[in-house]
Coordinates of C-alpha atoms and ligand atoms in Angstrom, one line a residue:
M1 CA -16.8 13.0 32.7
S2 CA -19.9 12.3 30.7
I3 CA -19.8 13.4 27.0
R4 CA -22.5 15.8 25.8
T5 CA -20.9 17.1 22.6
I6 CA -18.8 15.3 20.0
C7 CA -17.1 16.8 16.9
C8 CA -15.7 14.5 14.3
I9 CA -13.2 15.9 11.8
G10 CA -13.6 14.0 8.5
A11 CA -17.0 13.2 6.9
G12 CA -15.8 10.2 4.9
Y13 CA -16.5 6.5 4.8
V14 CA -15.6 6.2 8.5
G15 CA -16.6 9.5 10.0
G16 CA -20.0 9.7 8.4
P17 CA -21.4 6.2 9.3
T18 CA -19.6 6.0 12.7
M19 CA -21.0 9.3 13.9
A20 CA -24.5 8.5 12.5
V21 CA -24.6 5.4 14.6
I22 CA -23.3 7.1 17.7
A23 CA -26.0 9.8 17.3
D24 CA -28.6 7.2 16.7
R25 CA -27.7 5.2 19.8
C26 CA -26.9 8.2 22.1
P27 CA -29.8 10.7 21.6
G28 CA -28.4 12.8 24.6
I29 CA -25.2 13.6 22.7
Q30 CA -25.0 16.3 20.1
V31 CA -22.7 15.1 17.3
T32 CA -21.3 17.4 14.6
V33 CA -19.3 16.0 11.7
V34 CA -17.1 18.5 9.9
D35 CA -15.2 18.4 6.7
L36 CA -13.4 20.9 4.5
N37 CA -15.0 19.4 1.4
Q38 CA -18.1 21.5 0.8
A39 CA -19.6 19.2 -1.8
R40 CA -19.3 16.2 0.6
I41 CA -21.0 18.1 3.4
D42 CA -23.8 19.3 1.0
A43 CA -24.4 15.7 0.0
W44 CA -24.6 14.6 3.7
N45 CA -27.2 17.4 4.1
D46 CA -29.1 16.5 0.9
P47 CA -32.8 16.2 1.8
D48 CA -32.9 13.2 -0.7
L49 CA -31.3 10.5 1.4
S50 CA -30.4 8.5 -1.7
K51 CA -27.8 11.2 -2.5
L52 CA -25.6 10.7 0.7
P53 CA -22.0 10.7 -0.4
V54 CA -21.4 7.2 1.0
Y55 CA -23.6 4.3 -0.1
E56 CA -24.1 1.8 2.7
P57 CA -27.1 -0.5 3.2
G58 CA -29.2 1.0 6.1
L59 CA -27.3 4.2 6.4
D60 CA -30.1 6.4 4.9
A61 CA -32.5 5.2 7.6
V62 CA -30.0 6.0 10.4
V63 CA -29.2 9.4 9.0
G64 CA -32.9 10.1 8.4
R65 CA -33.6 9.4 12.1
C66 CA -30.9 11.7 13.5
R67 CA -30.0 14.4 11.1
G68 CA -31.1 17.8 12.4
R69 CA -32.0 16.2 15.8
N70 CA -28.5 15.4 17.3
L71 CA -26.5 14.8 14.1
H72 CA -25.2 17.7 12.1
F73 CA -22.9 18.0 9.1
S74 CA -21.0 21.2 8.6
T75 CA -17.9 22.9 7.1
A76 CA -17.7 25.2 10.2
V77 CA -14.8 23.3 11.8
E78 CA -13.7 25.8 14.4
P79 CA -17.0 26.3 16.3
A80 CA -17.6 22.6 16.3
I81 CA -14.2 21.9 17.9
A82 CA -14.7 24.7 20.4
A83 CA -18.1 23.2 21.5
A84 CA -16.9 19.6 21.8
D85 CA -16.1 17.6 24.9
M86 CA -14.6 14.9 22.6
V87 CA -13.1 15.3 19.1
F88 CA -12.6 12.3 16.8
L89 CA -9.9 12.6 14.1
S90 CA -11.3 10.6 11.2
V91 CA -9.3 12.1 8.3
N92 CA -7.6 10.2 5.4
T93 CA -4.2 8.7 5.9
P94 CA -3.2 7.5 2.5
T95 CA 0.2 6.1 1.5
K96 CA 2.8 8.8 0.9
T97 CA 3.5 9.3 -2.8
K98 CA 6.7 11.3 -2.4
G99 CA 9.5 12.1 0.0
V100 CA 10.7 10.0 2.9
G101 CA 8.9 6.7 3.0
A102 CA 7.2 7.2 -0.4
G103 CA 5.2 4.2 -1.4
Q104 CA 5.0 2.7 2.1
A105 CA 4.6 5.2 5.0
S106 CA 1.3 6.8 5.8
D107 CA 0.9 10.4 4.8
L108 CA 0.1 12.1 8.1
R109 CA -0.3 15.6 6.9
W110 CA -4.1 15.6 7.4
I111 CA -3.8 14.1 10.9
E112 CA -1.3 16.8 11.8
A113 CA -3.4 19.6 10.3
S114 CA -6.5 18.5 12.2
A115 CA -4.5 18.1 15.5
R116 CA -3.3 21.6 15.1
Q117 CA -6.9 22.8 14.5
V118 CA -8.0 21.1 17.7
A119 CA -5.0 22.6 19.6
A120 CA -6.0 26.1 18.3
C121 CA -9.8 25.9 18.8
A122 CA -10.5 23.6 21.7
Q123 CA -12.0 25.1 24.9
G124 CA -11.5 23.7 28.4
H125 CA -10.8 20.0 28.7
T126 CA -11.0 18.0 25.4
I127 CA -10.6 14.3 24.8
V128 CA -9.0 13.7 21.4
V129 CA -9.7 10.3 19.8
E130 CA -7.6 8.9 16.9
K131 CA -10.2 7.1 14.8
S132 CA -8.1 7.2 11.6
T133 CA -5.7 4.2 11.1
L134 CA -2.3 5.4 12.1
P135 CA 1.3 4.1 12.4
V136 CA 2.3 3.0 15.9
R137 CA 3.3 6.0 18.1
T138 CA 1.4 8.6 16.1
A139 CA -0.4 9.5 19.3
E140 CA 3.0 10.9 20.5
T141 CA 2.9 13.4 17.6
V142 CA -0.7 14.3 18.4
Q143 CA 0.1 14.7 22.1
A144 CA 3.1 16.9 21.3
I145 CA 1.0 19.2 19.2
L146 CA -1.7 19.5 21.8
S147 CA 0.7 19.9 24.7
A148 CA 2.1 23.0 23.0
A149 CA -1.3 24.6 23.3
Q150 CA -2.1 23.2 26.7
G151 CA -2.6 25.6 29.6
N152 CA -3.5 28.6 27.4
G153 CA -6.6 30.4 28.7
T154 CA -9.7 29.9 26.6
G155 CA -12.9 31.8 26.0
S156 CA -14.6 29.6 28.5
G157 CA -12.2 30.8 31.2
Q158 CA -11.0 27.2 31.7
P159 CA -7.3 26.4 30.8
K160 CA -7.0 24.1 27.8
T161 CA -6.2 20.5 28.6
F162 CA -6.2 17.4 26.5
A163 CA -6.3 13.6 26.7
V164 CA -5.4 11.5 23.7
L165 CA -7.0 8.1 23.0
S166 CA -6.7 5.6 20.2
N167 CA -10.0 4.1 19.0
P168 CA -9.4 2.4 15.7
E169 CA -12.3 1.5 13.5
F170 CA -12.9 -2.0 12.3
L171 CA -16.0 -1.6 10.1
A172 CA -16.0 -3.0 6.6
E173 CA -17.6 -1.1 3.8
G174 CA -20.9 -2.6 2.6
T175 CA -21.7 -3.8 6.1
A176 CA -20.7 -0.6 7.9
V177 CA -24.0 0.0 9.7
S178 CA -24.4 -3.5 11.0
D179 CA -20.6 -3.7 11.9
L180 CA -21.0 -0.4 13.9
E181 CA -24.3 -1.5 15.6
N182 CA -23.0 -4.9 16.5
P183 CA -19.2 -4.7 16.6
D184 CA -17.0 -7.8 17.4
R185 CA -15.1 -5.5 19.7
V186 CA -14.4 -1.8 20.4
L187 CA -10.8 -1.1 21.1
I188 CA -9.8 1.9 23.3
G189 CA -6.1 2.6 23.8
G190 CA -4.8 5.2 26.3
D191 CA -3.4 5.9 29.6
D192 CA -5.9 8.5 31.0
E193 CA -8.4 6.4 32.9
G194 CA -11.0 9.2 33.0
A195 CA -10.9 9.7 29.2
I196 CA -11.0 5.9 28.5
E197 CA -14.1 5.5 30.7
A198 CA -15.8 8.5 29.1
L199 CA -15.4 7.0 25.7
A200 CA -16.4 3.5 27.0
E201 CA -19.5 5.1 28.3
V202 CA -20.4 6.4 24.9
Y203 CA -20.1 2.9 23.3
G204 CA -21.7 1.5 26.4
H205 CA -25.1 2.9 25.2
W206 CA -25.2 -0.2 22.8
V207 CA -22.1 -2.3 23.0
P208 CA -21.9 -4.9 25.8
E209 CA -19.1 -4.1 28.3
Q210 CA -17.2 -7.4 27.6
R211 CA -16.7 -6.3 24.0
I212 CA -15.0 -3.0 25.0
L213 CA -11.3 -3.7 25.2
R214 CA -8.9 -1.4 26.9
T215 CA -5.1 -1.4 26.0
N216 CA -2.2 0.9 26.0
L217 CA -2.0 3.4 23.1
W218 CA 0.7 1.6 21.2
S219 CA -1.1 -1.8 21.3
S220 CA -4.2 -0.2 20.1
E221 CA -2.6 1.5 17.1
L222 CA -0.7 -1.7 16.2
S223 CA -3.7 -4.0 16.6
K224 CA -5.5 -2.1 13.9
L225 CA -2.6 -2.6 11.4
T226 CA -2.2 -6.2 12.5
A227 CA -5.9 -7.0 12.1
N228 CA -5.9 -5.7 8.5
A229 CA -2.7 -7.5 7.7
F230 CA -4.0 -10.8 9.0
L231 CA -7.3 -10.4 7.0
A232 CA -5.5 -9.5 3.8
Q233 CA -3.0 -12.3 4.3
R234 CA -5.9 -14.8 4.3
I235 CA -7.1 -13.4 0.9
S236 CA -3.6 -13.6 -0.6
S237 CA -3.3 -17.2 0.8
I238 CA -6.5 -18.4 -0.8
N239 CA -5.8 -16.5 -4.0
S240 CA -2.4 -18.2 -4.2
I241 CA -4.2 -21.6 -3.8
S242 CA -6.7 -20.6 -6.5
A243 CA -3.9 -20.5 -9.1
L244 CA -2.7 -23.9 -7.9
C245 CA -6.2 -25.3 -8.2
E246 CA -6.5 -24.0 -11.7
A247 CA -3.2 -25.8 -12.6
T248 CA -4.0 -29.1 -10.9
G249 CA -7.7 -29.6 -11.4
A250 CA -8.7 -29.0 -7.8
D251 CA -11.6 -26.6 -7.0
V252 CA -10.7 -23.7 -4.6
Q253 CA -14.3 -23.5 -3.4
E254 CA -14.1 -27.1 -2.2
V255 CA -10.6 -26.5 -0.7
A256 CA -11.8 -23.4 1.1
K257 CA -14.8 -25.2 2.5
A258 CA -12.7 -28.2 3.6
I259 CA -10.1 -26.1 5.4
G260 CA -12.8 -23.7 6.8
F261 CA -14.4 -26.5 8.7
D262 CA -11.2 -26.6 10.9
S263 CA -12.4 -24.4 13.7
R264 CA -8.8 -23.1 14.1
I265 CA -9.0 -21.7 10.5
G266 CA -12.7 -20.8 10.2
H267 CA -14.8 -20.1 7.1
K268 CA -14.5 -16.3 6.9
F269 CA -12.3 -14.4 4.5
L270 CA -11.5 -17.4 2.3
K271 CA -13.2 -16.2 -0.8
P272 CA -10.9 -16.2 -3.8
G273 CA -11.2 -13.3 -6.1
P274 CA -9.4 -10.7 -8.3
G275 CA -7.3 -9.6 -5.3
F276 CA -8.3 -7.4 -2.4
G277 CA -9.1 -3.8 -3.0
G278 CA -10.3 -1.0 -0.8
S279 CA -8.5 2.0 0.7
C280 CA -6.9 0.3 3.6
F281 CA -5.5 -3.3 3.2
Q282 CA -2.6 -2.4 0.9
K283 CA -2.0 1.0 2.6
D284 CA -1.9 -0.6 6.1
I285 CA 0.3 -3.5 5.2
L286 CA 2.7 -1.1 3.4
N287 CA 2.7 0.9 6.6
L288 CA 3.5 -2.2 8.6
V289 CA 6.3 -3.0 6.2
Y290 CA 7.7 0.5 6.6
L291 CA 7.6 0.2 10.4
C292 CA 9.3 -3.2 10.4
S293 CA 12.1 -1.9 8.1
H294 CA 12.4 1.2 10.3
Y295 CA 13.1 -1.1 13.3
G296 CA 15.5 -3.2 11.3
L297 CA 13.1 -6.2 11.1
H298 CA 13.8 -6.9 7.4
E299 CA 12.6 -10.5 7.4
V300 CA 9.3 -9.4 9.0
A301 CA 9.0 -6.6 6.4
D302 CA 9.6 -9.0 3.5
Y303 CA 7.0 -11.5 4.9
W304 CA 4.2 -8.8 4.9
Q305 CA 5.4 -7.3 1.6
S306 CA 4.8 -10.7 0.0
V307 CA 1.1 -10.4 0.8
V308 CA 0.8 -7.2 -1.3
N309 CA 3.0 -8.7 -4.1
L310 CA 0.7 -11.7 -4.4
N311 CA -2.3 -9.5 -4.6
G312 CA -0.8 -7.5 -7.5
W313 CA 0.1 -10.7 -9.2
Q314 CA -3.4 -12.1 -9.0
Q315 CA -4.8 -9.0 -10.7
S316 CA -2.3 -9.0 -13.5
R317 CA -2.6 -12.8 -14.1
I318 CA -6.4 -12.4 -14.5
A319 CA -5.9 -9.7 -17.2
R320 CA -3.3 -11.8 -18.9
L321 CA -5.5 -14.9 -18.8
V322 CA -8.4 -13.0 -20.5
V323 CA -6.1 -12.0 -23.3
Q324 CA -4.8 -15.5 -23.8
R325 CA -8.2 -17.1 -23.9
L326 CA -9.4 -14.5 -26.4
F327 CA -6.9 -15.9 -29.0
G328 CA -4.1 -13.8 -27.7
T329 CA -5.5 -10.4 -28.6
V330 CA -8.3 -8.2 -27.4
T331 CA -7.7 -5.3 -29.7
G332 CA -11.0 -3.9 -30.9
K333 CA -12.9 -6.5 -29.0
T334 CA -15.8 -5.5 -26.7
I335 CA -15.5 -6.7 -23.2
A336 CA -18.3 -6.2 -20.7
I337 CA -17.0 -5.4 -17.2
F338 CA -19.5 -6.5 -14.5
G339 CA -18.7 -4.4 -11.4
F340 CA -16.1 -1.7 -10.8
A341 CA -16.5 -1.2 -7.0
F342 CA -13.8 -2.9 -4.8
K343 CA -16.6 -5.1 -3.3
A344 CA -20.4 -5.3 -3.4
D345 CA -22.7 -2.9 -1.6
T346 CA -20.4 0.1 -1.8
N347 CA -19.8 2.9 -4.3
D348 CA -16.1 3.0 -3.2
T349 CA -13.6 2.1 -5.9
R350 CA -10.3 2.9 -4.1
E351 CA -7.7 0.3 -5.0
S352 CA -10.4 -1.7 -6.7
P353 CA -8.9 -4.6 -8.6
A354 CA -11.1 -3.5 -11.5
I355 CA -8.8 -0.5 -12.0
S356 CA -5.7 -2.4 -12.8
I357 CA -7.5 -5.1 -14.7
C358 CA -9.3 -2.6 -16.9
A359 CA -6.1 -0.5 -17.4
D360 CA -4.3 -3.6 -18.6
L361 CA -7.1 -4.5 -21.1
L362 CA -7.2 -0.9 -22.3
D363 CA -3.5 -1.1 -23.0
E364 CA -4.2 -4.1 -25.1
G365 CA -6.7 -2.1 -27.2
A366 CA -10.0 -3.5 -25.7
R367 CA -13.3 -1.6 -25.8
L368 CA -14.7 -1.9 -22.3
T369 CA -18.4 -1.5 -21.5
I370 CA -18.5 -1.0 -17.7
Y371 CA -21.6 -1.7 -15.7
D372 CA -21.8 -1.1 -11.9
P373 CA -25.0 -0.4 -10.1
K374 CA -23.5 2.3 -7.7
V375 CA -20.3 3.7 -9.2
N376 CA -20.6 6.8 -11.4
E377 CA -18.8 7.7 -14.6
S378 CA -16.7 10.5 -13.2
Q379 CA -15.3 8.1 -10.5
I380 CA -14.3 5.6 -13.2
A381 CA -12.8 8.4 -15.3
G382 CA -10.6 9.5 -12.3
D383 CA -9.5 5.9 -11.6
L384 CA -8.6 5.1 -15.2
A385 CA -7.0 8.5 -15.6
T386 CA -8.9 9.0 -18.8
G387 CA -12.4 10.0 -19.8
A388 CA -15.0 7.7 -21.4
S389 CA -14.3 7.5 -25.1
K390 CA -15.7 6.1 -28.3
P391 CA -13.4 3.9 -30.4
D392 CA -11.2 6.4 -32.3
S393 CA -11.1 4.6 -35.7
K394 CA -13.6 3.0 -38.0
D395 CA -11.1 0.1 -38.5
Q396 CA -11.6 -1.6 -35.2
L397 CA -8.2 -3.3 -35.4
L398 CA -6.5 0.1 -35.5
T399 CA -8.4 1.5 -32.6
E400 CA -6.9 2.5 -29.2
G401 CA -8.4 1.0 -26.1
S402 CA -11.7 2.8 -25.0
W403 CA -14.3 2.5 -22.4
S404 CA -17.8 3.6 -21.7
K405 CA -20.0 3.4 -18.6
V406 CA -23.3 1.8 -19.5
A407 CA -26.6 1.9 -17.6
S408 CA -27.6 -1.8 -17.9
I409 CA -26.3 -5.3 -18.1
E410 CA -28.1 -5.6 -21.5
E411 CA -26.2 -2.6 -22.9
A412 CA -22.9 -3.9 -21.6
V413 CA -23.1 -7.3 -23.3
K414 CA -24.3 -6.1 -26.7
N415 CA -22.0 -7.6 -29.3
A416 CA -19.4 -8.3 -26.6
D417 CA -16.8 -11.0 -27.0
A418 CA -16.4 -11.5 -23.3
I419 CA -17.8 -10.6 -19.8
I420 CA -15.5 -10.3 -16.8
V421 CA -17.2 -10.4 -13.4
L422 CA -15.1 -8.2 -11.0
T423 CA -17.5 -7.3 -8.2
E424 CA -19.8 -9.8 -6.5
W425 CA -23.0 -7.6 -6.8
Q426 CA -26.2 -9.6 -6.1
C427 CA -27.5 -8.6 -9.6
F428 CA -24.8 -10.8 -11.3
K429 CA -25.7 -13.9 -9.4
D430 CA -29.0 -14.7 -11.0
L431 CA -28.8 -13.8 -14.7
D432 CA -30.8 -15.0 -17.7
W433 CA -27.8 -16.5 -19.6
Q434 CA -29.8 -17.5 -22.6
H435 CA -30.8 -13.9 -23.2
I436 CA -27.3 -12.6 -22.5
A437 CA -25.6 -15.1 -24.8
G438 CA -28.0 -14.2 -27.6
N439 CA -26.7 -10.7 -27.5
M440 CA -23.0 -11.5 -27.6
R441 CA -20.6 -12.1 -30.6
R442 CA -19.6 -15.7 -30.8
P443 CA -17.4 -17.4 -29.7
A444 CA -17.9 -15.7 -26.4
W445 CA -16.4 -16.1 -22.9
V446 CA -17.4 -15.3 -19.3
F447 CA -14.5 -14.8 -16.9
D448 CA -15.9 -15.0 -13.4
A449 CA -13.2 -13.6 -11.1
R450 CA -15.6 -13.8 -8.1
S451 CA -17.1 -17.3 -8.7
V452 CA -20.6 -16.0 -8.3
I453 CA -22.4 -16.7 -11.6
D454 CA -24.3 -19.8 -12.5
A455 CA -21.5 -21.3 -14.6
Q456 CA -23.5 -24.3 -15.8
A457 CA -26.3 -22.0 -17.1
A458 CA -23.9 -19.8 -18.9
N459 CA -22.2 -22.8 -20.5
T460 CA -25.5 -24.3 -21.5
A461 CA -26.3 -21.0 -23.2
G462 CA -23.2 -21.5 -25.4
L463 CA -20.6 -19.5 -23.5
S464 CA -17.2 -20.6 -22.5
V465 CA -16.7 -20.1 -18.8
W466 CA -13.6 -19.5 -16.6
S467 CA -14.1 -19.2 -12.9
V468 CA -11.3 -18.3 -10.5
G469 CA -9.7 -21.3 -8.8
K470 CA -11.6 -24.0 -10.8
G471 CA -9.2 -26.6 -12.3
T472 CA -8.9 -26.8 -16.0
Q473 CA -11.2 -29.8 -16.4
Q474 CA -13.9 -27.8 -14.6
N475 CA -13.4 -24.5 -16.5
I476 CA -15.9 -25.1 -19.2
S477 CA -15.2 -24.3 -22.8
Ligands
NAD501 P1 -12.1 9.5 3.5 O1 -11.1 10.0 2.5 O2 -13.4 8.9 2.9 O3 -12.6 10.7 4.4 C1 -11.6 11.6 5.1 C2 -12.2 13.0 5.1 O4 -11.4 13.8 5.9 C3 -12.3 13.6 3.7 O5 -13.6 13.9 3.4 C4 -11.4 14.9 3.9 O6 -11.9 16.0 3.1 C5 -11.5 15.1 5.4 N1 -10.4 15.9 5.9 C6 -9.1 15.8 5.8 N2 -8.4 16.7 6.5 C7 -9.3 17.5 7.1 C8 -9.3 18.6 7.9 N3 -8.1 19.1 8.4 N4 -10.4 19.2 8.4 C9 -11.6 18.7 8.0 N5 -11.8 17.6 7.2 C10 -10.6 17.0 6.7 O7 -11.4 8.4 4.4 P2 -12.1 7.2 5.2 O8 -12.3 6.0 4.3 O9 -13.2 7.7 6.0 O10 -10.9 6.8 6.2 C11 -10.5 7.7 7.2 C12 -9.5 6.9 8.1 O11 -10.2 5.7 8.7 C13 -8.3 6.4 7.4 O12 -7.2 6.5 8.3 C14 -8.6 4.9 7.1 O13 -7.5 4.2 7.1 C15 -9.5 4.6 8.4 N6 -10.4 3.5 8.1 C16 -11.1 3.4 7.0 C17 -12.1 2.4 6.8 C18 -12.9 2.3 5.6 O14 -13.7 1.3 5.5 N7 -12.9 3.2 4.7 C19 -12.3 1.5 7.9 C20 -11.5 1.6 9.0 C21 -10.6 2.6 9.2
UGA502 C1 -11.4 -4.0 5.7 C2 -11.6 -4.8 7.0 O1 -12.4 -5.9 6.8 C3 -12.2 -3.9 8.1 O2 -12.2 -4.6 9.3 C4 -11.3 -2.6 8.3 O3 -11.9 -1.8 9.2 C5 -11.2 -1.9 6.9 O4 -10.7 -2.8 5.9 C6 -10.3 -0.7 7.0 O5 -9.5 -0.6 7.8 O6 -10.5 0.0 6.0 P1 -13.1 -3.3 3.7 O7 -11.8 -3.0 3.0 O8 -14.1 -2.2 3.8 O9 -12.8 -3.7 5.3 O10 -13.8 -4.6 3.1 P2 -13.4 -6.2 3.2 O11 -14.7 -6.9 3.4 O12 -12.4 -6.5 4.2 O13 -12.9 -6.5 1.8 C7 -11.6 -6.0 1.4 C8 -11.3 -6.6 0.0 O14 -11.0 -8.0 0.1 C9 -12.4 -6.5 -1.0 O15 -11.9 -6.2 -2.3 C10 -13.0 -7.8 -1.0 O16 -13.7 -8.2 -2.2 C11 -11.8 -8.7 -0.8 N1 -12.1 -10.0 -0.1 C12 -12.7 -10.1 1.1 C13 -11.8 -11.2 -0.9 O17 -11.3 -11.1 -2.0 N2 -12.1 -12.4 -0.3 C14 -12.6 -12.5 1.0 O18 -12.9 -13.6 1.5 C15 -12.9 -11.3 1.7

């Protein structure tokens, strides 16, 4: 079966970019991305490509080439499913906040709802592809829902039939387009040979055959959780060593370089920082922990839980350390926050370490001036669960914590007592430290949680500098 029409349910960070690249590479396939969120679909259809709802380098060009040709964004879910040979489920699967498994298990309500929509609206034979990250054996649920509708006559006169595949996505935000265009691998899990080959043929338009892996459904679902768990574990490992470096006088950059030269370890994913953020690492590990506990594998569950625990500890130790260095109090002090996104080159702030670090400093009464080149004010207000505010008292020592989103680095540092670099945006790497220091209140600090600034230049300009993972002799004050 050759695929001619694709519907993707969910126009988010995965659905939008993934379908844009499929449409770009497969001009003969009509691709429709549907979502219930009208504002999101409107933004995908905005004639001004700088207003797409997802910021990813290169995405505007891809969407610009295909939109209206063979790439469509719509809220009309039912007709798009009915017309599709293949339906991708790319909906959100966040951690459950209440009920059974709260705080660990994935909330599958959106997956179930979209599977039911497919069951109701599909015509003839439809291949259903799990693109969302899902707990092992979710395909069973999807299959059960689809089976209940199977065999019913459809408008096309053909009986409804379904095949279910797992095809997890491995793109990272900020590099989504290049990850999709040149993936390390594409993973297809399933037991229906025809369906597997139909999906492999779609990817075969641009992905070399040897990079298209075929497994059973459960291996595919579990490989996705495992890949994220291994990646996150490397970050917690290097962050744990960053704290030890600070205590002992070693330099974590040198340690990372030295161990990375071991080809069995490798250089990637060894950057220390304020802890991993993003919508998936924590969610997927917690899901793994839940699965392990469910199967009575409590030691395995504890092992993976510790990766998440270390991550939370790294975030809170950085907030504590800032307070300590600023003479034990930040009440009424202005602190410039450089970067709010969870990593550079994205406007996504989900689980960003900036959220908990800023919240801790607000609790301590700090005045935060937040600068991020891509994150907007309403996003920050949602994350900090409070609107931007002016200090509420003329006496700055009686003031409650407050924050404002500012439009430039210059505005952020005006009269600031400290700067905290939380996202590794390019614009923070090459700053005029003499100029910045001249605008701050002395004594002033820079806390570089990403180790990206020119620490020597900042120190020469009269600022005390703390960089993550640099031993005390090297943190310059
Ligand atoms: P997202 O929240 O950005 O997008 C999901 C979209 O699905 C939302 O716009 C929502 O409105 C829509 N939706 C939910 N139910 C719907 C329904 N019944 N009908 C139509 N639309 C519906 O999420 P995301 O970041 O794109 O992640 C999607 C999945 O992909 C998750 O399972 C995630 O774990 C996985 N994933 C994400 C990334 C990433 O980098 N963000 C990478 C790999 C895998
Ligand atoms: C991650 C994985 O890299 C993707 O393969 C996966 O598809 C995706 O999760 C997902 O399932 O959602 P993403 O979260 O977008 O991608 O970005 P990463 O580059 O993995 O970064 C995650 C977090 O770890 C960021 O906060 C980043 O700053 C941090 N990080 C990353 C470090 O602190 N150090 C590093 O060396 C690498």
